[in-house]
mmCIF file of C-alpha atoms and ligand atoms in Angstrom:
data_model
loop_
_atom_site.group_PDB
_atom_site.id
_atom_site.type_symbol
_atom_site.label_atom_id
_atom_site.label_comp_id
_atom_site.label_asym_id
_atom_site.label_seq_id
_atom_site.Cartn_x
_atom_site.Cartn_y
_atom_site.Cartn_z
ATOM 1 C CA UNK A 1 49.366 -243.497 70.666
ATOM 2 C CA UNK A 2 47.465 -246.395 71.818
ATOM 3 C CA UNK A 3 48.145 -249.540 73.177
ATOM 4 C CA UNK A 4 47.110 -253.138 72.328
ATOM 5 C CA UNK A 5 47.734 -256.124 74.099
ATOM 6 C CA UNK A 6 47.432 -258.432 71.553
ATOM 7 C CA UNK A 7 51.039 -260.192 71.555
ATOM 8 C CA UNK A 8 52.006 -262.013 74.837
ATOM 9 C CA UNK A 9 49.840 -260.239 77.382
ATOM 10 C CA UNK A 10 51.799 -256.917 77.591
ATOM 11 C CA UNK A 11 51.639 -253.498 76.747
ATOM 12 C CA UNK A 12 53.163 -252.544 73.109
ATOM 13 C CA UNK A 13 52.271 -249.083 71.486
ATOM 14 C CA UNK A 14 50.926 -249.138 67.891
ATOM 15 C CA UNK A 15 50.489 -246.149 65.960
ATOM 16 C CA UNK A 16 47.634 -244.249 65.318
ATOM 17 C CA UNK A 17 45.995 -244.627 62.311
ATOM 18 C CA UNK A 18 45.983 -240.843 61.528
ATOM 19 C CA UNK A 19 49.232 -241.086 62.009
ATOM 20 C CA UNK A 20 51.475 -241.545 57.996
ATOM 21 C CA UNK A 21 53.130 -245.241 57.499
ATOM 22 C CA UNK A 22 56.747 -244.196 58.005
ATOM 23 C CA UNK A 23 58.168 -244.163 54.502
ATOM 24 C CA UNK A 24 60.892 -246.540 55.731
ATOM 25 C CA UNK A 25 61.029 -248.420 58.902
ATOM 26 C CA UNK A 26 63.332 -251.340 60.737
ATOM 27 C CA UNK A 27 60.834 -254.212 59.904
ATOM 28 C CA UNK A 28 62.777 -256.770 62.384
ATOM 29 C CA UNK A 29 62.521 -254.082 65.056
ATOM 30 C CA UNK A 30 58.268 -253.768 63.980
ATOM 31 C CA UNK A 31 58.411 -257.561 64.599
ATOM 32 C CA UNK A 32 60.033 -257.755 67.716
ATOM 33 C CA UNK A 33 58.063 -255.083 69.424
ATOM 34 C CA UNK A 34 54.799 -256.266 67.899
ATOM 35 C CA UNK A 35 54.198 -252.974 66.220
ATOM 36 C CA UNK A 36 50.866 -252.957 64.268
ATOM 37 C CA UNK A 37 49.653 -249.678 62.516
ATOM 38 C CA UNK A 38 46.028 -249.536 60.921
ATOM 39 C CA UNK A 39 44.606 -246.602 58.674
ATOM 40 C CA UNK A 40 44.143 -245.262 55.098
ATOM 41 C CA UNK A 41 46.962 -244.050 52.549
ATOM 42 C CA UNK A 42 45.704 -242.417 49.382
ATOM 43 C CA UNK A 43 45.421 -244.275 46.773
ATOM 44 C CA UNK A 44 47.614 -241.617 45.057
ATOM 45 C CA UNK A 45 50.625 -242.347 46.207
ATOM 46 C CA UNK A 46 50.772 -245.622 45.136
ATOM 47 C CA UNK A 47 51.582 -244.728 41.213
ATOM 48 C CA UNK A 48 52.674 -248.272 39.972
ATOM 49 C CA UNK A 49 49.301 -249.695 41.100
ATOM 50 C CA UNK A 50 47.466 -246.214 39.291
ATOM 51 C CA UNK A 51 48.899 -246.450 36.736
ATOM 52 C CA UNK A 52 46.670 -249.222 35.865
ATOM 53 C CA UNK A 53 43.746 -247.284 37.182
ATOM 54 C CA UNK A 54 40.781 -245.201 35.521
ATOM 55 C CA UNK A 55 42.409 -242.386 38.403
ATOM 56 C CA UNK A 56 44.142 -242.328 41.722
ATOM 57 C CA UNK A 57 41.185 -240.860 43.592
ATOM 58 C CA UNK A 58 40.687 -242.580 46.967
ATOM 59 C CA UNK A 59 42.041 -244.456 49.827
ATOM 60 C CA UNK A 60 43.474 -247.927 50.522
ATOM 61 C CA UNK A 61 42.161 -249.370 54.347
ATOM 62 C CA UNK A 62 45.049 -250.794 55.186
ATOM 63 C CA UNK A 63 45.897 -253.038 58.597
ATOM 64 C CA UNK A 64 49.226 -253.700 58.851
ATOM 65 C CA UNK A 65 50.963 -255.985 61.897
ATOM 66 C CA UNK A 66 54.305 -257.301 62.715
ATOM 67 C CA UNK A 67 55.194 -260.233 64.778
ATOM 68 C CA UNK A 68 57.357 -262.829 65.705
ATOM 69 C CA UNK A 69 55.596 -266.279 65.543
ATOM 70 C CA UNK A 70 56.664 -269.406 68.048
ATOM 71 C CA UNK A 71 59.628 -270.436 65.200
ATOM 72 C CA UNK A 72 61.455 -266.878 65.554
ATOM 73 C CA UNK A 73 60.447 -266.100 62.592
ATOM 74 C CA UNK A 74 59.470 -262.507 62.279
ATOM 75 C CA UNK A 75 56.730 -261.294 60.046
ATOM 76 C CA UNK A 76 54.664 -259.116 58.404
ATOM 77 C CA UNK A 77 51.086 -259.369 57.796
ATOM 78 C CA UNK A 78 48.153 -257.284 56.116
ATOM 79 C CA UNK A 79 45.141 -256.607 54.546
ATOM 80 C CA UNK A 80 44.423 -254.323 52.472
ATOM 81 C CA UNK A 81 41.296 -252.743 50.851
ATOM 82 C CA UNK A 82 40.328 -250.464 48.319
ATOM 83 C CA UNK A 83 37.917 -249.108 45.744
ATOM 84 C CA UNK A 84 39.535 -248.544 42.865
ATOM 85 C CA UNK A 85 38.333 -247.606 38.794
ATOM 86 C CA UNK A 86 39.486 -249.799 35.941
ATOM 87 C CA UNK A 87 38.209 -249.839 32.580
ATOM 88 C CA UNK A 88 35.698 -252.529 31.571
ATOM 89 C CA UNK A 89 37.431 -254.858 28.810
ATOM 90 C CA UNK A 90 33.738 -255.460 27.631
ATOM 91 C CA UNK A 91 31.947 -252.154 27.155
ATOM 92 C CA UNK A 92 35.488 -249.663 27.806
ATOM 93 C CA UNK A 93 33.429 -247.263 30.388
ATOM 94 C CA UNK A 94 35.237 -246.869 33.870
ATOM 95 C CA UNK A 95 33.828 -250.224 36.180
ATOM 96 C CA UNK A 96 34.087 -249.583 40.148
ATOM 97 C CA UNK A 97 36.119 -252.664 42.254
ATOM 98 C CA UNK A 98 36.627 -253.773 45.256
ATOM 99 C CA UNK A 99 40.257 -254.634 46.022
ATOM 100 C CA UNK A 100 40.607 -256.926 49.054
ATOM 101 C CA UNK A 101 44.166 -259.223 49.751
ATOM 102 C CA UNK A 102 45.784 -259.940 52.639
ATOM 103 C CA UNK A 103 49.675 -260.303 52.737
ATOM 104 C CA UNK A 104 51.539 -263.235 55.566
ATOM 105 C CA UNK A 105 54.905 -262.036 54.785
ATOM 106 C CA UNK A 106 58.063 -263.618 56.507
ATOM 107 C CA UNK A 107 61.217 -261.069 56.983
ATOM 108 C CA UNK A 108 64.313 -262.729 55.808
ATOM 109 C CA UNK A 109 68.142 -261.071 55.173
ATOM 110 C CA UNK A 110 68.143 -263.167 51.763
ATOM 111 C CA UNK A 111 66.990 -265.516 48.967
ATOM 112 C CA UNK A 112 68.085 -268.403 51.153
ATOM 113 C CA UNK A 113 66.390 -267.823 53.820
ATOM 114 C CA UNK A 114 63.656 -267.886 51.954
ATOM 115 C CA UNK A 115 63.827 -271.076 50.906
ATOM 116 C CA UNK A 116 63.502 -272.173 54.346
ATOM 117 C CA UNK A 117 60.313 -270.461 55.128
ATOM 118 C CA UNK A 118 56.783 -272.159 55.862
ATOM 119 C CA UNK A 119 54.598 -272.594 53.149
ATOM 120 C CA UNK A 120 52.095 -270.173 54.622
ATOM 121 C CA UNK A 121 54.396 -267.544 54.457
ATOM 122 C CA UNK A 122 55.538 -265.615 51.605
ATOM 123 C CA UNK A 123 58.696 -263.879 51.689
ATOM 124 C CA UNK A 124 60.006 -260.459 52.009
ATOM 125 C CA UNK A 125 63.311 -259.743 51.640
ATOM 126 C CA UNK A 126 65.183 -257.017 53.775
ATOM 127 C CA UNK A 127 68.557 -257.476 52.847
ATOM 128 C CA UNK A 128 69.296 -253.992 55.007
ATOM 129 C CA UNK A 129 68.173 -252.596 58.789
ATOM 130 C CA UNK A 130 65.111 -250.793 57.027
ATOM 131 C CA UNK A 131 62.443 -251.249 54.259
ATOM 132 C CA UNK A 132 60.067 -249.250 52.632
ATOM 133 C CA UNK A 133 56.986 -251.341 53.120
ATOM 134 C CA UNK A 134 54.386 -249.318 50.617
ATOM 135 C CA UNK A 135 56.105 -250.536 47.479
ATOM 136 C CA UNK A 136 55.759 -253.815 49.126
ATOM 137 C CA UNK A 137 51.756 -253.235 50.038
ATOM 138 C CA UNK A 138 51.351 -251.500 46.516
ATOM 139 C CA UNK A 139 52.830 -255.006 45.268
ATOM 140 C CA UNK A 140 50.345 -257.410 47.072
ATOM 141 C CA UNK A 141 47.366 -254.594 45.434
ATOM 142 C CA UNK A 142 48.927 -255.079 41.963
ATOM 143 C CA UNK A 143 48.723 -258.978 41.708
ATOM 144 C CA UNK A 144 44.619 -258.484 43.291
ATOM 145 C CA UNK A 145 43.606 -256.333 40.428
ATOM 146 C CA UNK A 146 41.334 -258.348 38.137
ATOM 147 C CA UNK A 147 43.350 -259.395 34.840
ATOM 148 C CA UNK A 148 40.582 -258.819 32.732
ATOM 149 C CA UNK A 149 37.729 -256.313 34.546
ATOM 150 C CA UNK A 150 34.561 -256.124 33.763
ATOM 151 C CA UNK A 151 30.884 -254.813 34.561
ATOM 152 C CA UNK A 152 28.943 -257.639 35.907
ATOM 153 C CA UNK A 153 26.337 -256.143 33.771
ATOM 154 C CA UNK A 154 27.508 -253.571 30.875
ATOM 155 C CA UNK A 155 24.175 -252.456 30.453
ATOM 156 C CA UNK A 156 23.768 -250.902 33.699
ATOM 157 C CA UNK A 157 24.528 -247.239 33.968
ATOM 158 C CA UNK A 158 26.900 -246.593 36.326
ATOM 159 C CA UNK A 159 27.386 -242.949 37.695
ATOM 160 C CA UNK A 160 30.366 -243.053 35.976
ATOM 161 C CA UNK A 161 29.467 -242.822 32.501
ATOM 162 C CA UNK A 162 27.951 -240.637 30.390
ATOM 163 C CA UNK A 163 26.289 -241.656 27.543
ATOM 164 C CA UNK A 164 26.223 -238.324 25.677
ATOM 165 C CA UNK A 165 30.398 -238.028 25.911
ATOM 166 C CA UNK A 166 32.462 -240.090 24.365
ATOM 167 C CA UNK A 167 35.410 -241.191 26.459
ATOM 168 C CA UNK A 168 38.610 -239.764 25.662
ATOM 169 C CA UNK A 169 41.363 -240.700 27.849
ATOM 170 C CA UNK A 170 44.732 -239.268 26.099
ATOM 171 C CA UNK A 171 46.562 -241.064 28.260
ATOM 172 C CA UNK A 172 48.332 -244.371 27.002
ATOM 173 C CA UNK A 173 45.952 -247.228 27.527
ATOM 174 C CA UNK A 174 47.172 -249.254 30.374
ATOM 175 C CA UNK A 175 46.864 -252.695 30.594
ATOM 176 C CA UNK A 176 47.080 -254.623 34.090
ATOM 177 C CA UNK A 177 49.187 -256.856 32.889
ATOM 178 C CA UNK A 178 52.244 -254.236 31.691
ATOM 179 C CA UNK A 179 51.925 -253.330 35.464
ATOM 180 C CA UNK A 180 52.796 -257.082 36.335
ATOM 181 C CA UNK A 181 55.442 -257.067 33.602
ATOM 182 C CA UNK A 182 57.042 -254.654 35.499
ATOM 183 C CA UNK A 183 56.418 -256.316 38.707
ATOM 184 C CA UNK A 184 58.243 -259.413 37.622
ATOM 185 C CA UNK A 185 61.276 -257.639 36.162
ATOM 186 C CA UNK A 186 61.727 -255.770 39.549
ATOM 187 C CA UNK A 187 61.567 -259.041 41.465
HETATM 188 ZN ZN1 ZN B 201 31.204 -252.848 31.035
#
């Protein structure tokens, strides 16, 4: 444990970044406390957002803090980083990306109170005590991955590719946008 000072002066313990995200936690409790937690999940486990992914090899930097702001309203709010492999729409070899968002999430118990939130917040809905909040981080990755990716330049080789091999990739080519089909419907 450490402690941070950021919120109002006193003392509130964070947890450590080696430390696992919880896989579900009492969001509204995060926010009053002031809980923040900053470190790196594997990319792996986030299998909606790989499954538009060349693989699921690496880590997402993720910074993660809760809050409540002067209106009471409590919130959640991240970045979020990662290097991920997608397949070039242009030349179909693997192209490396960088993955950046950040997330300003107000917590709300339901659709109408989200209605009522600031503009500069976006909500999430916790219609319960707890939350998972990784779906809800692999969600903010999802709508940051380029619709169409590309190489800035196709005709540099990247250590990726081979030119002797062709690529085979038997599994079913996925499309970015399938991912954020499936986004929407679960919305
Ligand atoms: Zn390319």
């Amino acid at each position: 444990m450490y402690f941070d000072t950021t919120h109002s002066g006193e003392y509130h313990c964070a947890l450590m970044s080696n430390q696992a995200f919880p896989a579900r936690i009492n969001p509204r409790k995060w926010a009053e406390k002031g809980s923040s937690w900053t470190g790196e999940l594997p990319l792996s486990q986030f299998t909606r957002l790989t499954g538009a992914l060349q693989d699921s090899e690496g880590q997402v930097k993720a910074s993660v803090e809760f809050g409540v702001d002067e209106e009471r309203i409590r919130y959640m709010k991240c970045d979020l980083s990662a290097s991920v492999k997608m397949t070039c729409q242009r030349c179909l070899t693997p192209v490396e990306l960088t993955v950046e968002t950040s997330c300003s999430l107000g917590i709300v118990w339901h659709e109408e109170a989200a209605e009522n939130l600031p503009s500069h917040y976006d909500p999430m809905i916790v219609s319960e005590e707890t939350a998972e909040i990784l779906p809800v981080l692999e969600d903010e990755l999802i709508i940051s991955l380029p619709i169409v990716p590309v190489h800035e330049d196709c005709t540099v080789q990247t250590e990726f590719s081979d030119p002797d091999e062709p690529i085979l990739d038997d599994r079913p080519a996925s499309n970015p946008f399938d991912v954020l089909a499936q986004l929407k419907l679960k919305k």
